[in-house]
Coordinates of C-alpha atoms and ligand atoms in Angstrom, one line a residue:
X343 CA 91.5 231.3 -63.5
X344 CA 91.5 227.4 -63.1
X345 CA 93.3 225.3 -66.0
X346 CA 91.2 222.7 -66.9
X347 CA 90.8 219.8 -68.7
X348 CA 88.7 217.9 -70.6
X349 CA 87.2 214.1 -70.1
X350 CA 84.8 212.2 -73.2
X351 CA 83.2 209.5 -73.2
X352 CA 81.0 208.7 -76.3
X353 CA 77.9 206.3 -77.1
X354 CA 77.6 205.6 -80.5
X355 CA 74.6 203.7 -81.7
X356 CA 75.0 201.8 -85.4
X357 CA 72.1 201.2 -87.1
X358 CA 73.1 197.2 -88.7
X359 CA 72.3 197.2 -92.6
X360 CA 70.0 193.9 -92.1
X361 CA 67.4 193.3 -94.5
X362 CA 64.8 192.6 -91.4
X363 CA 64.3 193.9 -88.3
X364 CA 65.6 192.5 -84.7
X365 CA 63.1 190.5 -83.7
X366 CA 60.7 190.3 -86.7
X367 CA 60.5 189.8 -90.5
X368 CA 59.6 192.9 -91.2
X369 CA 61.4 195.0 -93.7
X370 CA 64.1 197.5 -92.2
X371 CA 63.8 199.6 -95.9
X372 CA 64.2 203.7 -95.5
X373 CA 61.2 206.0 -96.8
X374 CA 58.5 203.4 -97.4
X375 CA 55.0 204.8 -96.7
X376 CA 54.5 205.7 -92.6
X377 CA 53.2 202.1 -90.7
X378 CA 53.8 199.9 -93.5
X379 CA 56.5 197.8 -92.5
X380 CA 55.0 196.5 -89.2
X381 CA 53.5 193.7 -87.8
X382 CA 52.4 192.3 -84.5
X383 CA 56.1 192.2 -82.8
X384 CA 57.0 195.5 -83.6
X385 CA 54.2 196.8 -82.7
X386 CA 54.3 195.0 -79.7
X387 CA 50.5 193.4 -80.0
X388 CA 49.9 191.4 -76.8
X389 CA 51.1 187.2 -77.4
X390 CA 53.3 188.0 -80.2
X391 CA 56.7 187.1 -79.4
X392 CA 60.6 188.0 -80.8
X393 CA 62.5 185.9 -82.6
X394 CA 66.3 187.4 -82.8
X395 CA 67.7 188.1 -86.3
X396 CA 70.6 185.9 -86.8
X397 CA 72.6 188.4 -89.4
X398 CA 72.2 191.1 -87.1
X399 CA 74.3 188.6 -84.1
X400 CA 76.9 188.1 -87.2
X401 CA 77.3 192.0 -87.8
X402 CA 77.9 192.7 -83.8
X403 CA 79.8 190.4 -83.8
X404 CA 81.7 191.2 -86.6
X405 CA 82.2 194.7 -85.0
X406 CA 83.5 193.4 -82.3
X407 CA 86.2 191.6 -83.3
X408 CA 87.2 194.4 -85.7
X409 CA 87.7 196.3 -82.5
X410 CA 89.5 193.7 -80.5
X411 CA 86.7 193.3 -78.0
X412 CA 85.9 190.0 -76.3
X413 CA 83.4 188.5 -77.2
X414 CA 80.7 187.3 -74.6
X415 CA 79.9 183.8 -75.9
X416 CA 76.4 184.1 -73.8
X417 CA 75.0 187.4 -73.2
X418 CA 71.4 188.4 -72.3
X419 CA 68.8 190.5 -73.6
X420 CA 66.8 192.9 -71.0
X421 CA 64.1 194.9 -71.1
X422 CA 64.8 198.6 -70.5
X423 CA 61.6 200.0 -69.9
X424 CA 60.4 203.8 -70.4
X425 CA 57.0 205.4 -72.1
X426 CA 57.3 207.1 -74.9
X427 CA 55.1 207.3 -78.2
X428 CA 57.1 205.4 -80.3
X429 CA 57.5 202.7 -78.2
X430 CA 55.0 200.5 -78.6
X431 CA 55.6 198.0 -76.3
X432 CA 56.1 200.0 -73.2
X433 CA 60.6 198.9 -73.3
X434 CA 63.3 198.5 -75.3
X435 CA 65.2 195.2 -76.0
X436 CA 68.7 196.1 -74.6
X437 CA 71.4 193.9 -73.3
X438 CA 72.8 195.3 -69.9
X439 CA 74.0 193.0 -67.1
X440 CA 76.1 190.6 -69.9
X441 CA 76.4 192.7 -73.6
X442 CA 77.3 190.9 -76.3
X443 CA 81.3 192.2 -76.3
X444 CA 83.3 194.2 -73.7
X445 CA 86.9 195.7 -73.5
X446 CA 87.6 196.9 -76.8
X447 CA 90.4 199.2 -78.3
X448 CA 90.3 201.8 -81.0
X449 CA 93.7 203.5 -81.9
X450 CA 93.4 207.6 -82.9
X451 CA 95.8 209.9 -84.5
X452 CA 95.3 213.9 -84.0
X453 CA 98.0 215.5 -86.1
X454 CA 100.6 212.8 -85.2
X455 CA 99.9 212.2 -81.8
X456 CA 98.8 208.5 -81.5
X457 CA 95.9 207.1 -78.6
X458 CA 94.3 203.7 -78.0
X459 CA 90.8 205.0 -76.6
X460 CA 89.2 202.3 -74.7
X461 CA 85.4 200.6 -76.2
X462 CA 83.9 199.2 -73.0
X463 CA 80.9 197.4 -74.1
X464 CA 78.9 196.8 -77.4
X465 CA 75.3 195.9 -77.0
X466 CA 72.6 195.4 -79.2
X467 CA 69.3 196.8 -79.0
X468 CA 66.4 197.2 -80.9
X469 CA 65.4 201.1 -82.1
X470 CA 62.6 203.1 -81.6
X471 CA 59.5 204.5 -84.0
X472 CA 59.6 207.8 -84.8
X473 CA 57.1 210.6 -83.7
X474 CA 56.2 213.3 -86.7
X475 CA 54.9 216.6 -85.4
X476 CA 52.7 218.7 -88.3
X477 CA 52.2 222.0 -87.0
X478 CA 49.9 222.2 -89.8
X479 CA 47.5 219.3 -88.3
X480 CA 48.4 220.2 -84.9
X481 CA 48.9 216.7 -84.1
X482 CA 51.6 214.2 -83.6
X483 CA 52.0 211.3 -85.6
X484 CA 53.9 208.1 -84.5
X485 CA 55.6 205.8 -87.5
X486 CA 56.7 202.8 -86.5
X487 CA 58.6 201.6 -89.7
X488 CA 62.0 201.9 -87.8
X489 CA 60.7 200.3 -84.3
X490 CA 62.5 197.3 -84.0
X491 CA 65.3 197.8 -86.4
X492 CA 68.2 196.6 -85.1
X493 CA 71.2 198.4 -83.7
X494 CA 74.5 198.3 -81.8
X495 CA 75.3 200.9 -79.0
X496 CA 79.3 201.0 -79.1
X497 CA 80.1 202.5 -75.7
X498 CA 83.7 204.6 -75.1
X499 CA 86.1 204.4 -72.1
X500 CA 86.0 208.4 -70.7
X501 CA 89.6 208.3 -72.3
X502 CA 89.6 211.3 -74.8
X503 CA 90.4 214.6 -73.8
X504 CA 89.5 217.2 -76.3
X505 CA 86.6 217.7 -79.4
X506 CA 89.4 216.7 -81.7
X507 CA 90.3 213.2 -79.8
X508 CA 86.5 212.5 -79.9
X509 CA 86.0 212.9 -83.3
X510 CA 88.9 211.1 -84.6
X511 CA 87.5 208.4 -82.4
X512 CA 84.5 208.5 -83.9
X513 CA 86.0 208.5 -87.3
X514 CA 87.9 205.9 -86.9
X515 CA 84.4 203.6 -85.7
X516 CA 82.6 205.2 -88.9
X517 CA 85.3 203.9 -91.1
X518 CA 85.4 200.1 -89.9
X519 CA 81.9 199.6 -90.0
X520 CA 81.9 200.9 -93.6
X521 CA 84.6 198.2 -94.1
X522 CA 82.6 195.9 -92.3
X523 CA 79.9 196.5 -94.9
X524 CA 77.7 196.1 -91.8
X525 CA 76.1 199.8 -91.4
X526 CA 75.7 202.6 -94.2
X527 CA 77.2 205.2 -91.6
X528 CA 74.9 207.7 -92.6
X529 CA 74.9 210.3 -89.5
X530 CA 71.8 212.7 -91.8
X531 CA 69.6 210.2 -92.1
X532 CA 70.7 209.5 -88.0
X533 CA 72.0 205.3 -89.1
X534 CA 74.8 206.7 -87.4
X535 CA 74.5 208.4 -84.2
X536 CA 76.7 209.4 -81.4
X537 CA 75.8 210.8 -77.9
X538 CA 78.9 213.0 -76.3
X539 CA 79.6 212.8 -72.5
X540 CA 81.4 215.9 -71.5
X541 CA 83.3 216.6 -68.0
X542 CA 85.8 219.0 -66.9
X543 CA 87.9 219.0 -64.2
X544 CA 91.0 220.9 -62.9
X545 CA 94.3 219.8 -64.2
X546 CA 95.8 217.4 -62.0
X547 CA 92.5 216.3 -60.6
X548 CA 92.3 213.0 -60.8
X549 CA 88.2 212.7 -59.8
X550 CA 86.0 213.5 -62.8
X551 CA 83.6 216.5 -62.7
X552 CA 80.1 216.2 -63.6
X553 CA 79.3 215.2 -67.1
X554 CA 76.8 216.6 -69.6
X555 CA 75.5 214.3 -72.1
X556 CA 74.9 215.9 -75.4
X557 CA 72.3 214.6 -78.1
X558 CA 71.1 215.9 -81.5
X559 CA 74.3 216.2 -83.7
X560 CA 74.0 214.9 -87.0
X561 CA 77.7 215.4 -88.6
X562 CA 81.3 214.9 -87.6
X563 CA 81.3 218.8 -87.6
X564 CA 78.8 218.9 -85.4
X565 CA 79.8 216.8 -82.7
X566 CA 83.0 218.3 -82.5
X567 CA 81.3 222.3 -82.2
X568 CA 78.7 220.7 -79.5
X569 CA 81.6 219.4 -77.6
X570 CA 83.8 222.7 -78.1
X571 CA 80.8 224.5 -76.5
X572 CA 79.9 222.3 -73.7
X573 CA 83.5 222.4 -72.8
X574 CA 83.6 226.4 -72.5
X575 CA 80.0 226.6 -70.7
X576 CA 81.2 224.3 -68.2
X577 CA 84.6 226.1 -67.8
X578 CA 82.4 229.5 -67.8
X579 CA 80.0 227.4 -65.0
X580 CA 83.3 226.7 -62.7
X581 CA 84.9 230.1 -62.5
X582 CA 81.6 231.8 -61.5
X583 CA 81.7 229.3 -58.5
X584 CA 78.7 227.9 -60.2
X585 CA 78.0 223.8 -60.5
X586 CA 77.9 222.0 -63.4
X587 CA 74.2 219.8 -63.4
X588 CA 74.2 216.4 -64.7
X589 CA 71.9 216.6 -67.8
X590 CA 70.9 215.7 -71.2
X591 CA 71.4 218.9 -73.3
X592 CA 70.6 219.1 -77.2
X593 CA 73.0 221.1 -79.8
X594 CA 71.1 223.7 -81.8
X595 CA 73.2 223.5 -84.6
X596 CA 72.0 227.1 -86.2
X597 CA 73.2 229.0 -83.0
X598 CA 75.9 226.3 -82.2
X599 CA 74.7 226.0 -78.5
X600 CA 73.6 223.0 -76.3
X601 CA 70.5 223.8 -74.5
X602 CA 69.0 221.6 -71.5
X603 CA 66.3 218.9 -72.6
X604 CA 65.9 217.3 -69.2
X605 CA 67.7 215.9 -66.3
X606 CA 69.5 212.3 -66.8
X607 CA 68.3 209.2 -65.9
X608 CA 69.8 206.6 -64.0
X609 CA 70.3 203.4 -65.4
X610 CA 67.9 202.4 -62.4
X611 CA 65.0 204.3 -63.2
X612 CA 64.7 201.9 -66.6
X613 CA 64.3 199.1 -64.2
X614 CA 66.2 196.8 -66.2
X615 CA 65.3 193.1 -66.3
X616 CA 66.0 190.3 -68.6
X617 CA 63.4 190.0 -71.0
X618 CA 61.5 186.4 -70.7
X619 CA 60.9 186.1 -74.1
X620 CA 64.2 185.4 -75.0
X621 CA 66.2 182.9 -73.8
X622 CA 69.9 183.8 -73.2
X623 CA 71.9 184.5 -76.7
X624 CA 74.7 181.7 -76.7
X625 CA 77.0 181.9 -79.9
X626 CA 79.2 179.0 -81.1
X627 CA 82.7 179.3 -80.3
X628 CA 83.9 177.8 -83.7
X629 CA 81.2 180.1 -85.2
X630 CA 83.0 183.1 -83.9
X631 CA 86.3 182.0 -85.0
X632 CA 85.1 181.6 -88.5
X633 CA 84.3 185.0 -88.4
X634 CA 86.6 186.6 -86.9
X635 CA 88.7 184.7 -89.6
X636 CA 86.8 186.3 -92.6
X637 CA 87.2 189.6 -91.2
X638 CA 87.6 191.9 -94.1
X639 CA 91.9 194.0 -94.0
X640 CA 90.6 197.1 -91.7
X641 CA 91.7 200.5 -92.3
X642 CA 94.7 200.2 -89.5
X643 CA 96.2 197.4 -91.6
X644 CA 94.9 199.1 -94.9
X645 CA 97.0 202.0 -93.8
X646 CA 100.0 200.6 -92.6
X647 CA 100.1 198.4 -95.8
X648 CA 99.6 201.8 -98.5
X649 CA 103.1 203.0 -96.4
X650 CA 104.3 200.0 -97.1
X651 CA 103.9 199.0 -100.8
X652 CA 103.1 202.3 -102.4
X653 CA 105.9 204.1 -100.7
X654 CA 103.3 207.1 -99.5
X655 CA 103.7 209.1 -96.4
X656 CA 101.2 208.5 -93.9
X657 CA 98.8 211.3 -94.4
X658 CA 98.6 210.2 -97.8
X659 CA 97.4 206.5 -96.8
X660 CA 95.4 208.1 -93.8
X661 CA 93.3 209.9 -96.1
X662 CA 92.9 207.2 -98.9
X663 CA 92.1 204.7 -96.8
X664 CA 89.8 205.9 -94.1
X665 CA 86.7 205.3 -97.0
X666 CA 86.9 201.8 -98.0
X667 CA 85.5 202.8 -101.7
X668 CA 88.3 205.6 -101.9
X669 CA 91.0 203.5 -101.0
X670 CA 89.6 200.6 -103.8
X671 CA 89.2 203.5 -106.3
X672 CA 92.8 204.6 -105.9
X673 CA 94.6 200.8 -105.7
X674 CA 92.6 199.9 -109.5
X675 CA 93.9 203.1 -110.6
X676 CA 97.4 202.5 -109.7
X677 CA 96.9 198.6 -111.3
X678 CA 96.3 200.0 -114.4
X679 CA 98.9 202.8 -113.8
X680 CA 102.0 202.3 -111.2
X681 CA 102.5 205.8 -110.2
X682 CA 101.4 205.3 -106.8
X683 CA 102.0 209.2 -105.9
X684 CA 101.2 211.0 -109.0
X685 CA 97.9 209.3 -108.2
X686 CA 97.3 210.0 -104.9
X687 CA 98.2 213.8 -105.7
X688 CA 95.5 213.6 -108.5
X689 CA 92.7 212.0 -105.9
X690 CA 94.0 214.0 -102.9
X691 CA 93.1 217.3 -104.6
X692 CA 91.2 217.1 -107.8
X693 CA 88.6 214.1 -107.1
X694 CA 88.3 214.9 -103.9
X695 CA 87.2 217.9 -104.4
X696 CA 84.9 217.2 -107.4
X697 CA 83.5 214.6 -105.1
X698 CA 82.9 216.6 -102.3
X699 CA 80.9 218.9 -104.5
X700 CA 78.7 216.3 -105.5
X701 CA 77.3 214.4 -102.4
X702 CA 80.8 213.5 -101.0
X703 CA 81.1 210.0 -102.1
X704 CA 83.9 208.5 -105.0
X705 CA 80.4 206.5 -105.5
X706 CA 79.2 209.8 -107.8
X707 CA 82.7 209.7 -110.1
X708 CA 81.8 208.3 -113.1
X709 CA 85.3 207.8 -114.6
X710 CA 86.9 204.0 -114.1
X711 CA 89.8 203.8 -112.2
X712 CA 91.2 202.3 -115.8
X713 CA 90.4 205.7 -117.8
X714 CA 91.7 207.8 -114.7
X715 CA 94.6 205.8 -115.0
X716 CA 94.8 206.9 -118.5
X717 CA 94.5 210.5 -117.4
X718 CA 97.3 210.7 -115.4
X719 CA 99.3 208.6 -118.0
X720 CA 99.0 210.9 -120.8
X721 CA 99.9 213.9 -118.6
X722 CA 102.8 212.0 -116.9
X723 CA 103.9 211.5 -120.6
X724 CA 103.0 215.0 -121.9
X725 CA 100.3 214.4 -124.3
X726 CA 98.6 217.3 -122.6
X727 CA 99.6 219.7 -120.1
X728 CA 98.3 219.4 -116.2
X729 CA 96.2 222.5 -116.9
X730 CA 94.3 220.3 -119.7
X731 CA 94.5 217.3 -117.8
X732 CA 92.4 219.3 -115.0
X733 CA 90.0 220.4 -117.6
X734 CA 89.3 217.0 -119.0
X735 CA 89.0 215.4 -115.8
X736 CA 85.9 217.9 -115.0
X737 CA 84.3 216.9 -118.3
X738 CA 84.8 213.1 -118.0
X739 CA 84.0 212.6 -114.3
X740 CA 80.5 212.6 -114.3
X741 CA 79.8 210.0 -116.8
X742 CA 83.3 208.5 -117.3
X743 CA 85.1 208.1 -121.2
X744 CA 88.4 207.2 -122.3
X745 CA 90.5 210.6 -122.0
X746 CA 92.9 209.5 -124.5
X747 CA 90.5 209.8 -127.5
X748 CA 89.0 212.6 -125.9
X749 CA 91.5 214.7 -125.9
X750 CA 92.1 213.8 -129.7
X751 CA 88.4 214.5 -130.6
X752 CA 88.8 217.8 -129.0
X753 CA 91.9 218.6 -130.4
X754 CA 93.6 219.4 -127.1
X755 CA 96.9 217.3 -127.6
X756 CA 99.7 219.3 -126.3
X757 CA 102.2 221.6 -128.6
X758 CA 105.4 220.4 -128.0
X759 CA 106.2 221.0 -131.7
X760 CA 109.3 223.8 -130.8
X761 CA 109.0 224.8 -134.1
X762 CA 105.0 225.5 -133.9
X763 CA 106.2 227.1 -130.1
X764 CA 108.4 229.0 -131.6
X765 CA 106.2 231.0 -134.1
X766 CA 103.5 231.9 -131.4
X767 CA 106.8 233.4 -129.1
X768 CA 107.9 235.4 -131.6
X769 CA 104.4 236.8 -132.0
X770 CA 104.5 237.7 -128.3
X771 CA 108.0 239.1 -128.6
X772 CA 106.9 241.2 -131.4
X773 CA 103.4 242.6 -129.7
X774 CA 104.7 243.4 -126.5
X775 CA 107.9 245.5 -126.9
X776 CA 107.9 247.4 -123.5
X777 CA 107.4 244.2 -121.9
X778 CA 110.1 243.1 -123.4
X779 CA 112.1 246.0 -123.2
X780 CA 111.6 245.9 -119.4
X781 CA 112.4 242.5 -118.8
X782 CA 115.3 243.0 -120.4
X783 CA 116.4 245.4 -118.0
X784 CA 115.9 243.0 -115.3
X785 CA 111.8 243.0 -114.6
X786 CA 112.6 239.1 -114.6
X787 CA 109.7 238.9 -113.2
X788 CA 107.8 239.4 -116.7
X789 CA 108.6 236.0 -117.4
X790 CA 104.9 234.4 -115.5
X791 CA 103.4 237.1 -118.7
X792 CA 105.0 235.9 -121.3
X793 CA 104.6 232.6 -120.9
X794 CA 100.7 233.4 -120.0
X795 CA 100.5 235.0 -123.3
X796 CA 102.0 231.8 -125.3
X797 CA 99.9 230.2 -123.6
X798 CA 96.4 232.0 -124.3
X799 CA 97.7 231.7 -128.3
X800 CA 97.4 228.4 -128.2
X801 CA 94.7 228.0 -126.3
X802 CA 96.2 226.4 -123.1
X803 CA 97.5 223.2 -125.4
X804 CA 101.5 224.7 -125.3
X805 CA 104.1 222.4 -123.5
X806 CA 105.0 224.7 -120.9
X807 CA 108.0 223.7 -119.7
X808 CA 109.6 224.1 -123.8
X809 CA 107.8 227.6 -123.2
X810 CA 109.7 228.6 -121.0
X811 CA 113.0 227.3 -122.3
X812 CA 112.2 229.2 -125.6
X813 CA 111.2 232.6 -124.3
X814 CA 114.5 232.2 -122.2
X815 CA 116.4 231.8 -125.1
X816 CA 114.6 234.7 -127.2
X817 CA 114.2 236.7 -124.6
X818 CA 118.1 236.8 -123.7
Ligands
LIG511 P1 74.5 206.1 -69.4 O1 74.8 207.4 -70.2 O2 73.6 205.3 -70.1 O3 74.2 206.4 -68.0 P2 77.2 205.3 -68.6 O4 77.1 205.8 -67.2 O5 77.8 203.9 -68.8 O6 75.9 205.3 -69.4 O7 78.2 206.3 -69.4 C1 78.0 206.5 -70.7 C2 79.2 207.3 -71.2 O8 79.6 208.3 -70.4 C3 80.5 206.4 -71.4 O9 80.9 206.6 -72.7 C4 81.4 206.9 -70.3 O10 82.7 206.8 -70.8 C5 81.0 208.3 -70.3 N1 81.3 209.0 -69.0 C6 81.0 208.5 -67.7 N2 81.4 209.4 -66.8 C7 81.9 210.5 -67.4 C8 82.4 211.7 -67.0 N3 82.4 212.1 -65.7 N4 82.8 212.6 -68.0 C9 82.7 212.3 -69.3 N5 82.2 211.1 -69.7 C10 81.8 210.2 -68.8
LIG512 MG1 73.8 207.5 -72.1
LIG513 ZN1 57.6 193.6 -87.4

């Protein structure tokens, strides 16, 4: 059978975290009662006319100088025209011929191995309604509460090569405009979105096969089964002789398929135009600078800076500084603490995984960087034992308190008293004489009990490296 490989190319469509819409005042808010943020433009009431939302120019912008694109300094907005329900107006507001920035870069990492993927056009677009089918009524209901909110399609170079590449990709997009403050990357409620073009071809081909465009994933994990799947069907496809059909295919995430929605389009079948309600969009070069200026440190720079001053290896920084929140949470820590390391070993295990069970964000961790700080410090110094330390984290993280006076409230302050160590060994010496007898005779391996025993005595709070030297000693 035929080695093949793979070719990616993804369109990712931001949702910009404006306060209005593209081309209208209304309100871009989430949830608010169906039709209620709407008005003539949106709706697209004959005679009403756009007016383009300045912020939403700064954010694309802003993106795409974050991704060394160039900027266009005039681009044009055209009208891409198709029916559908929740598009009022008959056509989207799209930039084609001139987008608003071309030729950018992003730079991956999968498991070491480093790629610049190439961003060939951002463009900014207006989105669509929503329809609402209730089986119940057996109707459909159009809400137009998102129509016109604005957006920014982010399109990829065919450059990546496997599920992995195109994820990291699209991780590393996520996390900048985080940074940027300029989306709330939120791929559930679909503020983040990313379309998947998938090829194969045969190794050493240089022509690429026939791409599948895949819609309807709504995580990271997602995108990277839909992609693993396409891939195999259209491997499958090629060794029965059979031809791969250039389509738009959906992921059913609950059988982990992609299933045909309909045949692609061509960009000429939207009969692209430029829209004569809006006059070119020409940006001031100085304007541009000035932002490009005030660019926020980016997680690259972030990254290579954590190696740099807090001494930590790479996946270390990689993983702190991918969230911007994360990577803020752990350098306040490590201000009010300089253990750099001790406290990315705390985050990189036990807040992490706190905060992954609730919601996934550092937003839900109660505990100030200053009192987790604190945490670490009186474990570092042995005023209670990791085990505790663990313990008390899980109490305080929710709502946050000072661990120090916790731990005194609860009476959980360590035993390092030898002679108070001492008294609970001998008790263990003197219940368990088999044990004894046996480890004696060279079951060394008794030791893990022993100390376990000391330990349940005193209810976890023992010092357990001085356990350990004092069973040794009575023990010998
Ligand atoms: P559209 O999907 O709107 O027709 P394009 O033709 O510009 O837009 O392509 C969209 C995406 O598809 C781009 O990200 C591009 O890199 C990718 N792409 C183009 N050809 C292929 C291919 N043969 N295999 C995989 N991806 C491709
Ligand atoms: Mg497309
Ligand atoms: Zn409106």
């Amino acid at each position: 059978m035929a080695q093949y490989e793979a070719v990616i190319g993804l369109e990712v469509h931001a949702q910009l975290k404006t306060k209005s819409k593209l081309f209208c005042s209304c309100s871009t808010q989430f949830g608010k009662e169906p039709n209620s943020n709407v008005c003539p433009v949106c709706t697209g009431q004959p005679g009403s006319l756009p007016v383009l939302n300045r912020r939403a120019v700064e954010y694309a912008t802003k993106m795409a100088l974050a991704i060394g694109c160039t900027v266009n300094e005039r681009s044009i907005f055209a009208r891409k025209n198709y029916f559908y329900p929740d598009l009022p107006m008959g056509y989207q507001i799209s930039q084609f011929d001139l987008p608003i920035a071309e030729h950018g870069k992003v730079d991956i990492d999968v498991d070491g191995a480093k790629k610049t993927i190439g961003v060939t056009r951002i463009h900014m677009e207006n989105d669509a309604g929503k329809s609402v089918h209730s089986q119940a009524d057996n109707a459909s209901y159009v809400d137009l509460n998102r129509a016109g909110t604005p957006l920014i399609e982010i399109v990829s170079e065919p450059d990546m090569r496997s599920p992995e590449e195109a994820v990291a990709y699209l991780r590393c997009l996520h996390s900048i405009l985080l940074y940027l403050g300029i989306c709330d990357g939120n791929m559930e409620e679909g503020n983040f979105r990313c379309d998947a073009n998938v090829s194969i071809r045969p190794v050493g081909q240089e022509e690429f096969g026939t791409r599948a465009e895949l819609k309807n994933m709504n995580s990271f994990r997602n995108v990277q089964r839909a992609i693993a799947y396409e891939i195999s069907r259209q491997e499958d496809l090629l060794d029965d002789g059979e031809a791969v059909v250039q389509e738009t295919r959906l992921f059913d995430a609950d059988k982990g398929v992609t299933r045909s929605m309909r045949g692609k389009e061509e960009a000429h079948d939207y009969r692209y135009f430029p829209d004569p309600d809006l006059v070119p969009l020409v940006l001031d070069h100085d304007w541009v600078e000035e932002l490009r200026a005030g660019l926020p440190e980016l997680p690259a720079a972030r990254r290579a800076r954590f190696i740099e001053q807090y001494g930590l290896p790479e996946s270390d920084a990689e993983l702190l500084t991918g969230d911007r929140a994360l990577a803020d949470y752990f350098e306040k820590t490590v201000d009010a603490y300089d253990q750099p390391k001790k406290v990315c070993n705390w985050i990189s295990t036990d807040i992490l995984r706190m905060v992954n069970e609730c919601g996934g964000s550092i937003a839900s961790c109660g505990l100030a960087p200053e009192e987790f700080a604190t945490l670490v410090r009186i474990v570092d110094e042995g005023v209670i034992n990791q085990k505790v330390g663990k313990n008390v984290l899980g109490e305080l993280f929710a709502e946050g308190g000072d661990p120090e006076a916790y731990v005194k409230d609860k009476g959980l302050v360590q035993i390092s008293d030898t002679s108070a160590l001492e008294t609970a060994v001998d008790e263990v010496i003197a219940d368990n004489p088999s044990e004894v007898e046996a480890f004696r005779g060279g079951k060394t391996k008794l030791m893990g009990f022993f100390v376990g025993q000391v330990m349940r005595k005193t209810k976890g709070q023992a010092n357990p490296k001085l356990v350990n030297q004092i069973l040794a000693d009575k023990l010998k």
